[in-house]
């Protein structure tokens, strides 16, 4: 049996490939466990993460056969919601590379990421009410924050499936590229992120996601930490040196 998640590690990034193509990468407990293990590695050694699917699909939801057997205590355990919250809270940005369908739990995984890049075949939807349940792993509130309440309501309450251009117009996708360029586009974005000061990116993500009443104190504390770093001094010295050279021309 093949691994439900393929992990490719680099010094500054990690590529996670959802790998159940025979069921369109449906998210089952084995994949949840594998994603938790990947999160633990990313927490121990912070890197940018890229999440993608195999077989031309991101993830067409949770595994319905397993979902059918879940009961009250399973819901209260937050099997998927806990994982996706952990993904959202990873120290450095997470980029979802979405080709084909991202439905149900697959969509919620993508919503938990910091960026989403798609292809012309990308489709986002949350069909949970049609199965007698709700989108309980983040979509019911995270999608509203991403695209606004009117559009989120159409997806969550009326079963609307968004195509790539609709997602791009709503800024749910930051870019739409051809399938063969999807991973390269993800790495280009990762290159832009990793060119920044790592601790500054990490603290900016924390401040960005903090509740309103945490500001401005959190901003000031984060800035105080960064003001004392050698990276800040080196980068500002380099900036001033470049400006001086330009002025001498």
Steps between C-alpha positions, in 0.01 A plus 500: 500500500639841404548774758202739528738796507825544310745736668784676320734689733731790419694738722251786466178324394305175511275364225204289617320290239159357588530151357174305473432559128277192475242684718589852378716556810210466744626586847486196729645441848832374363542820300400708803765322707762551228416871475532534879846345476594747225371788713714383791806508273411849378453622856835355607682639194291789360488505122259609230265215409344422163197269500380336181319191378590214271301381200359835386291561813580694817257319731138417431396510863519277803475124460120454494521133597677599822286810547186287478604311813597800713283594795463780754827436682692495171360842412588637842854366460548738205687249284523724194439838661789449741734405218403793278536742791849361555580554131373858525720564806824366353786743562569584136259538205326204338420501127224280357550396138151411383446313175155355442253461783535633853173397659379460857795424722734555206370853461530556875864391492565752222312774689731440798806577288641852463502496119321303230617467139276320250463384143214548250358168630483615863160466667415590861184388675352392831222247437470390864132601554409273209643216709309601811789667681670841515843613385638476853875510435528874444300584188196623692701797625832506315346524151300807605825666609663415168231593247227686692170379640276518187723276288580271793127457561445386141773240536403380848120524484414452133770264381665740257830376360747773409712464189853630465410842359237557769756407765754736346248785488415441867874477586453149632773416247798730468592367155373261232761316293507201270525162679854440382610830658316457830788378714741745340259783586487375858877494521523850354273625778701302755818662363349845559408407856833342586684807367356695793644489852373167641421624849331812360277280282421274794404787730309680223288187449432483873400868513289468183295217648470644850159619627429875481528554875861369496608811309695724524683338792582186302634710212727694735633188671570329168678810375703521822623145444593574137677826585755295698583250223821493299294427188326838535834681536656315206204557269472869585875547457477337158205723406688816601811386312297441182340843531837665551638332186200622298549855625866495397417413140 
